[in-house]
Amino acid sequence: MMRSEGLESIFLRKYASAQVDKRKAGRLAMAIQVAFQELGVFQTSNTKVPLKDDDAMPFEKVQVVENVTRDADLKRLVNPMNGQLSSASATNSLQDAQLAIQKALLPEISRNEVTMSMTREGLVVSLKEMGFFDSGSASVRPASLDAITRLAKVLKQRPEYLRIEGHTDNVPIHTARFASNWELSTSRATGLIQLLITDYELPARRLSAAGYGEFHPLASNTTVAGRAQNRRLDVVILAPFASSIESPESGKSDAGTPKAVRNSSLPNP
């Protein structure tokens, strides 16, 4: 009799422990699921599971789409069509920026000197070398400053962080000033940043620079047309989620210079 009661007690303890472990596993699976959905790795489904953890939750049912009791703030959801992290306000904000820039740079867009695309990180405004720079030069052409002025007026009115990215084709460069495409691409990016700060008074804390050389092409470098597409300066208007990673408030230095300047330093004025 005592042996039977002992076995029953052991069984109950193990059963209770298993239920606790099952609930913990369910909560862990839910957290992983939501995290990957926010990063755009998993798509959402139509399965509705409450965000409560009173009961054990099987792994196969962990698909969080709707807060059944509607007592949590779920403003950011993954877009099931393309897996991108988005919110209605962020998407609308970038679309407003796109429309404003289209209007401001209509002549350049019609000549294919400027193109725009919406990406996971935000809105990318590509300033093609043929419209803004002489070959091998990091200085904006004087004739293109009017377009820069129109673009800067739009950017100054907006709250988003900006990342300026320099890109080249794969044709090697070696001049008195630039020993490589890395230096040319970065100098163009930091040069535009300096222009935006000094001439147009954009807040330095909102700006960062990157030089990618020939390593992020848009088209094939085997053709003349492809290389022309790759020689560009991208102004990336960062979506709120991306900007919180790239350009936090703590990134502002004492001197007020941009937080991230990669592969080079700001050129001398």
PDB file of C-alpha atoms in Angstrom:
ATOM      1  CA  MET A   1       0.000   0.000   0.000  1.00  0.00           C
ATOM      2  CA  MET A   2       2.788   2.380   0.904  1.00  0.00           C
ATOM      3  CA  ARG A   3       4.594   1.478  -2.335  1.00  0.00           C
ATOM      4  CA  SER A   4       1.463   2.287  -4.377  1.00  0.00           C
ATOM      5  CA  GLU A   5       1.046   5.663  -2.672  1.00  0.00           C
ATOM      6  CA  GLY A   6       4.717   6.445  -3.276  1.00  0.00           C
ATOM      7  CA  LEU A   7       4.422   5.687  -6.995  1.00  0.00           C
ATOM      8  CA  GLU A   8       1.270   7.782  -7.239  1.00  0.00           C
ATOM      9  CA  SER A   9       3.015  10.713  -5.536  1.00  0.00           C
ATOM     10  CA  ILE A  10       6.002  10.450  -7.886  1.00  0.00           C
ATOM     11  CA  PHE A  11       3.655  10.319 -10.883  1.00  0.00           C
ATOM     12  CA  LEU A  12       1.745  13.415  -9.760  1.00  0.00           C
ATOM     13  CA  ARG A  13       4.951  15.351  -9.197  1.00  0.00           C
ATOM     14  CA  LYS A  14       6.280  14.414 -12.621  1.00  0.00           C
ATOM     15  CA  TYR A  15       2.956  15.245 -14.257  1.00  0.00           C
ATOM     16  CA  ALA A  16       2.861  18.678 -12.588  1.00  0.00           C
ATOM     17  CA  SER A  17       6.461  19.313 -13.577  1.00  0.00           C
ATOM     18  CA  ALA A  18       5.713  18.301 -17.155  1.00  0.00           C
ATOM     19  CA  GLN A  19       2.789  20.733 -17.319  1.00  0.00           C
ATOM     20  CA  VAL A  20       4.992  23.551 -16.038  1.00  0.00           C
ATOM     21  CA  ASP A  21       7.690  22.679 -18.585  1.00  0.00           C
ATOM     22  CA  LYS A  22       5.054  22.537 -21.295  1.00  0.00           C
ATOM     23  CA  ARG A  23       3.796  26.004 -20.421  1.00  0.00           C
ATOM     24  CA  LYS A  24       7.356  27.347 -20.368  1.00  0.00           C
ATOM     25  CA  ALA A  25       8.053  25.757 -23.736  1.00  0.00           C
ATOM     26  CA  GLY A  26       4.877  27.256 -25.137  1.00  0.00           C
ATOM     27  CA  ARG A  27       5.788  30.727 -23.914  1.00  0.00           C
ATOM     28  CA  LEU A  28       9.316  30.355 -25.292  1.00  0.00           C
ATOM     29  CA  ALA A  29       7.988  29.204 -28.657  1.00  0.00           C
ATOM     30  CA  MET A  30       5.586  32.150 -28.741  1.00  0.00           C
ATOM     31  CA  ALA A  31       8.392  34.615 -27.998  1.00  0.00           C
ATOM     32  CA  ILE A  32      10.589  33.133 -30.729  1.00  0.00           C
ATOM     33  CA  GLN A  33       7.682  33.143 -33.187  1.00  0.00           C
ATOM     34  CA  VAL A  34       6.859  36.799 -32.555  1.00  0.00           C
ATOM     35  CA  ALA A  35      10.518  37.830 -32.711  1.00  0.00           C
ATOM     36  CA  PHE A  36      11.054  36.159 -36.065  1.00  0.00           C
ATOM     37  CA  GLN A  37       7.802  37.561 -37.411  1.00  0.00           C
ATOM     38  CA  GLU A  38       8.896  41.072 -36.447  1.00  0.00           C
ATOM     39  CA  LEU A  39      12.142  40.494 -38.333  1.00  0.00           C
ATOM     40  CA  GLY A  40      10.161  39.373 -41.364  1.00  0.00           C
ATOM     41  CA  VAL A  41      11.428  35.757 -41.273  1.00  0.00           C
ATOM     42  CA  PHE A  42       8.109  33.988 -40.660  1.00  0.00           C
ATOM     43  CA  GLN A  43       4.806  34.867 -42.226  1.00  0.00           C
ATOM     44  CA  THR A  44       1.701  35.201 -40.151  1.00  0.00           C
ATOM     45  CA  SER A  45      -1.201  32.780 -40.339  1.00  0.00           C
ATOM     46  CA  ASN A  46      -4.908  32.985 -39.600  1.00  0.00           C
ATOM     47  CA  THR A  47      -4.606  30.926 -36.425  1.00  0.00           C
ATOM     48  CA  LYS A  48      -5.857  32.882 -33.414  1.00  0.00           C
ATOM     49  CA  VAL A  49      -4.169  32.115 -30.116  1.00  0.00           C
ATOM     50  CA  PRO A  50      -4.674  34.224 -26.978  1.00  0.00           C
ATOM     51  CA  LEU A  51      -1.613  35.885 -25.551  1.00  0.00           C
ATOM     52  CA  LYS A  52      -2.330  34.432 -22.130  1.00  0.00           C
ATOM     53  CA  ASP A  53      -0.148  31.692 -20.668  1.00  0.00           C
ATOM     54  CA  ASP A  54      -2.501  30.164 -18.141  1.00  0.00           C
ATOM     55  CA  ASP A  55      -2.735  26.920 -20.114  1.00  0.00           C
ATOM     56  CA  ALA A  56      -0.119  24.855 -21.834  1.00  0.00           C
ATOM     57  CA  MET A  57       0.365  25.773 -25.478  1.00  0.00           C
ATOM     58  CA  PRO A  58       1.508  23.233 -28.085  1.00  0.00           C
ATOM     59  CA  PHE A  59       4.317  24.308 -30.397  1.00  0.00           C
ATOM     60  CA  GLU A  60       2.289  23.720 -33.541  1.00  0.00           C
ATOM     61  CA  LYS A  61      -0.306  26.310 -32.472  1.00  0.00           C
ATOM     62  CA  VAL A  62       2.063  29.155 -31.747  1.00  0.00           C
ATOM     63  CA  GLN A  63       1.013  31.574 -34.519  1.00  0.00           C
ATOM     64  CA  VAL A  64       0.267  35.003 -33.044  1.00  0.00           C
ATOM     65  CA  VAL A  65      -1.868  37.132 -35.352  1.00  0.00           C
ATOM     66  CA  GLU A  66      -4.504  38.709 -33.154  1.00  0.00           C
ATOM     67  CA  ASN A  67      -4.753  39.530 -29.487  1.00  0.00           C
ATOM     68  CA  VAL A  68      -8.075  37.837 -28.756  1.00  0.00           C
ATOM     69  CA  THR A  69      -8.828  39.827 -25.641  1.00  0.00           C
ATOM     70  CA  ARG A  70      -7.628  43.030 -27.371  1.00  0.00           C
ATOM     71  CA  ASP A  71      -5.821  44.232 -24.278  1.00  0.00           C
ATOM     72  CA  ALA A  72      -2.309  44.585 -25.751  1.00  0.00           C
ATOM     73  CA  ASP A  73      -0.753  47.118 -28.105  1.00  0.00           C
ATOM     74  CA  LEU A  74      -0.038  45.291 -31.344  1.00  0.00           C
ATOM     75  CA  LYS A  75       0.638  48.202 -33.674  1.00  0.00           C
ATOM     76  CA  ARG A  76       3.537  46.564 -35.483  1.00  0.00           C
ATOM     77  CA  LEU A  77       2.686  43.462 -37.503  1.00  0.00           C
ATOM     78  CA  VAL A  78       4.461  41.579 -40.249  1.00  0.00           C
ATOM     79  CA  ASN A  79       3.053  42.143 -43.710  1.00  0.00           C
ATOM     80  CA  PRO A  80       2.115  38.591 -44.823  1.00  0.00           C
ATOM     81  CA  MET A  81       2.600  39.489 -48.492  1.00  0.00           C
ATOM     82  CA  ASN A  82       6.309  40.245 -48.309  1.00  0.00           C
ATOM     83  CA  GLY A  83       7.448  39.543 -44.757  1.00  0.00           C
ATOM     84  CA  GLN A  84       8.433  43.144 -44.108  1.00  0.00           C
ATOM     85  CA  LEU A  85       8.164  44.780 -40.727  1.00  0.00           C
ATOM     86  CA  SER A  86       5.701  47.596 -41.110  1.00  0.00           C
ATOM     87  CA  SER A  87       3.101  49.733 -39.460  1.00  0.00           C
ATOM     88  CA  ALA A  88       0.412  51.810 -41.090  1.00  0.00           C
ATOM     89  CA  SER A  89       1.865  55.094 -39.845  1.00  0.00           C
ATOM     90  CA  ALA A  90       5.434  54.265 -40.904  1.00  0.00           C
ATOM     91  CA  THR A  91       4.338  53.107 -44.344  1.00  0.00           C
ATOM     92  CA  ASN A  92       2.184  56.168 -44.901  1.00  0.00           C
ATOM     93  CA  SER A  93       5.008  58.429 -43.741  1.00  0.00           C
ATOM     94  CA  LEU A  94       7.469  56.997 -46.262  1.00  0.00           C
ATOM     95  CA  GLN A  95       4.880  57.136 -49.012  1.00  0.00           C
ATOM     96  CA  ASP A  96       4.348  60.817 -48.220  1.00  0.00           C
ATOM     97  CA  ALA A  97       8.102  61.338 -48.468  1.00  0.00           C
ATOM     98  CA  GLN A  98       8.184  59.535 -51.812  1.00  0.00           C
ATOM     99  CA  LEU A  99       5.429  61.719 -53.244  1.00  0.00           C
ATOM    100  CA  ALA A 100       7.102  64.908 -52.002  1.00  0.00           C
ATOM    101  CA  ILE A 101      10.452  63.937 -53.517  1.00  0.00           C
ATOM    102  CA  GLN A 102       8.843  62.889 -56.784  1.00  0.00           C
ATOM    103  CA  LYS A 103       7.332  66.345 -57.033  1.00  0.00           C
ATOM    104  CA  ALA A 104      10.552  68.125 -56.048  1.00  0.00           C
ATOM    105  CA  LEU A 105      12.826  66.150 -58.386  1.00  0.00           C
ATOM    106  CA  LEU A 106      10.469  65.573 -61.297  1.00  0.00           C
ATOM    107  CA  PRO A 107      12.908  66.937 -63.942  1.00  0.00           C
ATOM    108  CA  GLU A 108      15.737  64.703 -62.718  1.00  0.00           C
ATOM    109  CA  ILE A 109      13.455  61.670 -62.440  1.00  0.00           C
ATOM    110  CA  SER A 110      12.211  62.194 -66.006  1.00  0.00           C
ATOM    111  CA  ARG A 111      15.858  62.181 -67.197  1.00  0.00           C
ATOM    112  CA  ASN A 112      16.577  59.025 -65.163  1.00  0.00           C
ATOM    113  CA  GLU A 113      19.141  60.907 -63.107  1.00  0.00           C
ATOM    114  CA  VAL A 114      17.171  60.057 -59.957  1.00  0.00           C
ATOM    115  CA  THR A 115      15.337  56.834 -59.159  1.00  0.00           C
ATOM    116  CA  MET A 116      13.467  55.755 -56.037  1.00  0.00           C
ATOM    117  CA  SER A 117      12.610  52.422 -54.496  1.00  0.00           C
ATOM    118  CA  MET A 118      10.925  51.269 -51.299  1.00  0.00           C
ATOM    119  CA  THR A 119      12.979  48.672 -49.430  1.00  0.00           C
ATOM    120  CA  ARG A 120      12.844  46.904 -46.098  1.00  0.00           C
ATOM    121  CA  GLU A 121      15.036  49.594 -44.544  1.00  0.00           C
ATOM    122  CA  GLY A 122      13.145  52.538 -45.963  1.00  0.00           C
ATOM    123  CA  LEU A 123      12.880  54.771 -49.029  1.00  0.00           C
ATOM    124  CA  VAL A 124      15.996  54.849 -51.218  1.00  0.00           C
ATOM    125  CA  VAL A 125      16.573  57.919 -53.380  1.00  0.00           C
ATOM    126  CA  SER A 126      19.373  57.145 -55.853  1.00  0.00           C
ATOM    127  CA  LEU A 127      21.303  60.100 -57.278  1.00  0.00           C
ATOM    128  CA  LYS A 128      23.050  58.768 -60.395  1.00  0.00           C
ATOM    129  CA  GLU A 129      26.627  59.822 -61.072  1.00  0.00           C
ATOM    130  CA  MET A 130      25.719  60.952 -64.606  1.00  0.00           C
ATOM    131  CA  GLY A 131      23.460  63.638 -63.138  1.00  0.00           C
ATOM    132  CA  PHE A 132      25.416  64.751 -60.070  1.00  0.00           C
ATOM    133  CA  PHE A 133      29.143  63.950 -60.300  1.00  0.00           C
ATOM    134  CA  ASP A 134      31.975  64.067 -62.784  1.00  0.00           C
ATOM    135  CA  SER A 135      33.747  60.743 -63.220  1.00  0.00           C
ATOM    136  CA  GLY A 136      36.225  60.164 -60.396  1.00  0.00           C
ATOM    137  CA  SER A 137      35.121  63.294 -58.513  1.00  0.00           C
ATOM    138  CA  ALA A 138      33.487  63.503 -55.079  1.00  0.00           C
ATOM    139  CA  SER A 139      32.190  67.052 -55.538  1.00  0.00           C
ATOM    140  CA  VAL A 140      28.597  67.619 -56.594  1.00  0.00           C
ATOM    141  CA  ARG A 141      28.432  69.393 -59.936  1.00  0.00           C
ATOM    142  CA  PRO A 142      27.501  73.081 -59.547  1.00  0.00           C
ATOM    143  CA  ALA A 143      24.703  72.581 -62.075  1.00  0.00           C
ATOM    144  CA  SER A 144      23.187  69.888 -59.803  1.00  0.00           C
ATOM    145  CA  LEU A 145      23.104  71.990 -56.630  1.00  0.00           C
ATOM    146  CA  ASP A 146      19.606  73.213 -57.440  1.00  0.00           C
ATOM    147  CA  ALA A 147      18.347  69.611 -57.341  1.00  0.00           C
ATOM    148  CA  ILE A 148      20.202  69.022 -54.053  1.00  0.00           C
ATOM    149  CA  THR A 149      18.541  72.150 -52.664  1.00  0.00           C
ATOM    150  CA  ARG A 150      15.077  70.909 -53.619  1.00  0.00           C
ATOM    151  CA  LEU A 151      15.795  67.499 -52.088  1.00  0.00           C
ATOM    152  CA  ALA A 152      17.210  69.026 -48.904  1.00  0.00           C
ATOM    153  CA  LYS A 153      14.092  71.150 -48.406  1.00  0.00           C
ATOM    154  CA  VAL A 154      11.974  67.994 -48.358  1.00  0.00           C
ATOM    155  CA  LEU A 155      14.373  66.112 -46.081  1.00  0.00           C
ATOM    156  CA  LYS A 156      14.618  68.994 -43.617  1.00  0.00           C
ATOM    157  CA  GLN A 157      10.865  68.948 -43.050  1.00  0.00           C
ATOM    158  CA  ARG A 158      10.856  65.255 -42.180  1.00  0.00           C
ATOM    159  CA  PRO A 159      11.695  63.491 -38.898  1.00  0.00           C
ATOM    160  CA  GLU A 160      13.353  60.316 -40.223  1.00  0.00           C
ATOM    161  CA  TYR A 161      17.019  59.456 -39.905  1.00  0.00           C
ATOM    162  CA  LEU A 162      19.054  59.403 -43.115  1.00  0.00           C
ATOM    163  CA  ARG A 163      21.920  57.212 -44.281  1.00  0.00           C
ATOM    164  CA  ILE A 164      23.949  58.443 -47.246  1.00  0.00           C
ATOM    165  CA  GLU A 165      25.541  55.570 -49.186  1.00  0.00           C
ATOM    166  CA  GLY A 166      28.220  55.896 -51.838  1.00  0.00           C
ATOM    167  CA  HIS A 167      28.404  53.252 -54.600  1.00  0.00           C
ATOM    168  CA  THR A 168      30.672  52.751 -57.621  1.00  0.00           C
ATOM    169  CA  ASP A 169      31.088  50.297 -60.472  1.00  0.00           C
ATOM    170  CA  ASN A 170      33.910  47.755 -60.491  1.00  0.00           C
ATOM    171  CA  VAL A 171      36.314  49.695 -62.693  1.00  0.00           C
ATOM    172  CA  PRO A 172      39.438  50.283 -60.566  1.00  0.00           C
ATOM    173  CA  ILE A 173      40.335  53.872 -59.737  1.00  0.00           C
ATOM    174  CA  HIS A 174      43.715  55.211 -58.700  1.00  0.00           C
ATOM    175  CA  THR A 175      44.118  58.969 -58.722  1.00  0.00           C
ATOM    176  CA  ALA A 176      46.051  61.517 -56.734  1.00  0.00           C
ATOM    177  CA  ARG A 177      43.103  61.805 -54.341  1.00  0.00           C
ATOM    178  CA  PHE A 178      41.474  58.366 -54.386  1.00  0.00           C
ATOM    179  CA  ALA A 179      43.431  55.147 -54.214  1.00  0.00           C
ATOM    180  CA  SER A 180      40.351  52.944 -54.516  1.00  0.00           C
ATOM    181  CA  ASN A 181      36.602  52.874 -55.114  1.00  0.00           C
ATOM    182  CA  TRP A 182      36.164  52.556 -51.344  1.00  0.00           C
ATOM    183  CA  GLU A 183      37.605  56.021 -50.856  1.00  0.00           C
ATOM    184  CA  LEU A 184      35.662  57.564 -53.735  1.00  0.00           C
ATOM    185  CA  SER A 185      32.317  56.133 -52.598  1.00  0.00           C
ATOM    186  CA  THR A 186      32.822  57.167 -48.987  1.00  0.00           C
ATOM    187  CA  SER A 187      34.063  60.631 -49.884  1.00  0.00           C
ATOM    188  CA  ARG A 188      30.936  61.246 -51.961  1.00  0.00           C
ATOM    189  CA  ALA A 189      28.733  60.139 -49.060  1.00  0.00           C
ATOM    190  CA  THR A 190      30.485  62.245 -46.426  1.00  0.00           C
ATOM    191  CA  GLY A 191      30.696  65.171 -48.837  1.00  0.00           C
ATOM    192  CA  LEU A 192      26.913  65.229 -49.249  1.00  0.00           C
ATOM    193  CA  ILE A 193      26.487  64.975 -45.483  1.00  0.00           C
ATOM    194  CA  GLN A 194      28.726  67.982 -44.969  1.00  0.00           C
ATOM    195  CA  LEU A 195      26.695  69.869 -47.563  1.00  0.00           C
ATOM    196  CA  LEU A 196      23.408  68.964 -45.864  1.00  0.00           C
ATOM    197  CA  ILE A 197      24.740  70.098 -42.493  1.00  0.00           C
ATOM    198  CA  THR A 198      26.554  73.298 -43.444  1.00  0.00           C
ATOM    199  CA  ASP A 199      24.438  74.622 -46.318  1.00  0.00           C
ATOM    200  CA  TYR A 200      20.978  73.279 -45.496  1.00  0.00           C
ATOM    201  CA  GLU A 201      21.196  72.951 -41.690  1.00  0.00           C
ATOM    202  CA  LEU A 202      19.928  69.396 -41.392  1.00  0.00           C
ATOM    203  CA  PRO A 203      20.515  68.063 -37.830  1.00  0.00           C
ATOM    204  CA  ALA A 204      23.785  66.141 -37.754  1.00  0.00           C
ATOM    205  CA  ARG A 205      22.325  63.583 -35.335  1.00  0.00           C
ATOM    206  CA  ARG A 206      19.961  62.380 -38.079  1.00  0.00           C
ATOM    207  CA  LEU A 207      22.757  61.614 -40.544  1.00  0.00           C
ATOM    208  CA  SER A 208      25.162  58.748 -41.123  1.00  0.00           C
ATOM    209  CA  ALA A 209      27.422  57.793 -44.030  1.00  0.00           C
ATOM    210  CA  ALA A 210      28.586  54.579 -45.665  1.00  0.00           C
ATOM    211  CA  GLY A 211      30.921  53.809 -48.554  1.00  0.00           C
ATOM    212  CA  TYR A 212      30.338  50.475 -50.286  1.00  0.00           C
ATOM    213  CA  GLY A 213      32.585  50.772 -53.322  1.00  0.00           C
ATOM    214  CA  GLU A 214      31.530  48.344 -56.054  1.00  0.00           C
ATOM    215  CA  PHE A 215      30.189  45.690 -53.704  1.00  0.00           C
ATOM    216  CA  HIS A 216      26.465  46.544 -53.736  1.00  0.00           C
ATOM    217  CA  PRO A 217      25.635  46.795 -57.444  1.00  0.00           C
ATOM    218  CA  LEU A 218      22.127  47.329 -58.780  1.00  0.00           C
ATOM    219  CA  ALA A 219      22.950  45.893 -62.194  1.00  0.00           C
ATOM    220  CA  SER A 220      25.635  43.856 -63.911  1.00  0.00           C
ATOM    221  CA  ASN A 221      29.028  45.506 -64.211  1.00  0.00           C
ATOM    222  CA  THR A 222      29.620  43.685 -67.499  1.00  0.00           C
ATOM    223  CA  THR A 223      27.754  46.320 -69.524  1.00  0.00           C
ATOM    224  CA  VAL A 224      28.121  50.084 -69.912  1.00  0.00           C
ATOM    225  CA  ALA A 225      24.473  50.622 -68.936  1.00  0.00           C
ATOM    226  CA  GLY A 226      24.838  48.404 -65.865  1.00  0.00           C
ATOM    227  CA  ARG A 227      27.932  50.225 -64.653  1.00  0.00           C
ATOM    228  CA  ALA A 228      26.139  53.543 -65.071  1.00  0.00           C
ATOM    229  CA  GLN A 229      23.329  52.277 -62.827  1.00  0.00           C
ATOM    230  CA  ASN A 230      25.815  51.207 -60.164  1.00  0.00           C
ATOM    231  CA  ARG A 231      27.602  54.564 -59.943  1.00  0.00           C
ATOM    232  CA  ARG A 232      25.255  56.343 -57.568  1.00  0.00           C
ATOM    233  CA  LEU A 233      24.779  58.058 -54.236  1.00  0.00           C
ATOM    234  CA  ASP A 234      21.832  56.640 -52.281  1.00  0.00           C
ATOM    235  CA  VAL A 235      19.943  58.771 -49.778  1.00  0.00           C
ATOM    236  CA  VAL A 236      18.164  56.231 -47.574  1.00  0.00           C
ATOM    237  CA  ILE A 237      15.241  57.628 -45.594  1.00  0.00           C
ATOM    238  CA  LEU A 238      15.171  55.050 -42.844  1.00  0.00           C
ATOM    239  CA  ALA A 239      11.936  53.484 -41.660  1.00  0.00           C
ATOM    240  CA  PRO A 240      11.345  53.950 -37.903  1.00  0.00           C
ATOM    241  CA  PHE A 241      12.414  50.388 -37.029  1.00  0.00           C
ATOM    242  CA  ALA A 242      15.601  50.610 -39.061  1.00  0.00           C
ATOM    243  CA  SER A 243      16.480  54.069 -37.766  1.00  0.00           C
ATOM    244  CA  SER A 244      16.136  52.937 -34.147  1.00  0.00           C
ATOM    245  CA  ILE A 245      18.968  50.489 -34.863  1.00  0.00           C
ATOM    246  CA  GLU A 246      21.114  52.647 -37.131  1.00  0.00           C
ATOM    247  CA  SER A 247      20.863  56.073 -35.534  1.00  0.00           C
ATOM    248  CA  PRO A 248      19.849  56.153 -31.856  1.00  0.00           C
ATOM    249  CA  GLU A 249      19.763  59.451 -30.015  1.00  0.00           C
ATOM    250  CA  SER A 250      22.849  58.344 -28.101  1.00  0.00           C
ATOM    251  CA  GLY A 251      24.785  58.420 -31.367  1.00  0.00           C
ATOM    252  CA  LYS A 252      25.127  62.204 -31.304  1.00  0.00           C
ATOM    253  CA  SER A 253      28.679  63.143 -30.504  1.00  0.00           C
ATOM    254  CA  ASP A 254      29.830  66.197 -28.616  1.00  0.00           C
ATOM    255  CA  ALA A 255      30.938  67.792 -31.861  1.00  0.00           C
ATOM    256  CA  GLY A 256      27.578  67.141 -33.480  1.00  0.00           C
ATOM    257  CA  THR A 257      29.025  64.993 -36.268  1.00  0.00           C
ATOM    258  CA  PRO A 258      27.145  61.953 -37.633  1.00  0.00           C
ATOM    259  CA  LYS A 259      27.332  58.762 -35.611  1.00  0.00           C
ATOM    260  CA  ALA A 260      28.296  56.315 -38.362  1.00  0.00           C
ATOM    261  CA  VAL A 261      30.924  57.358 -40.863  1.00  0.00           C
ATOM    262  CA  ARG A 262      32.364  54.224 -42.402  1.00  0.00           C
ATOM    263  CA  ASN A 263      35.663  53.791 -44.273  1.00  0.00           C
ATOM    264  CA  SER A 264      36.538  57.483 -44.155  1.00  0.00           C
ATOM    265  CA  SER A 265      36.274  60.695 -42.193  1.00  0.00           C
ATOM    266  CA  LEU A 266      34.465  63.862 -43.084  1.00  0.00           C
ATOM    267  CA  PRO A 267      36.378  65.757 -45.782  1.00  0.00           C
ATOM    268  CA  ASN A 268      37.909  69.067 -44.996  1.00  0.00           C
ATOM    269  CA  PRO A 269      35.639  72.017 -45.895  1.00  0.00           C
TER     270      PRO A 269
END
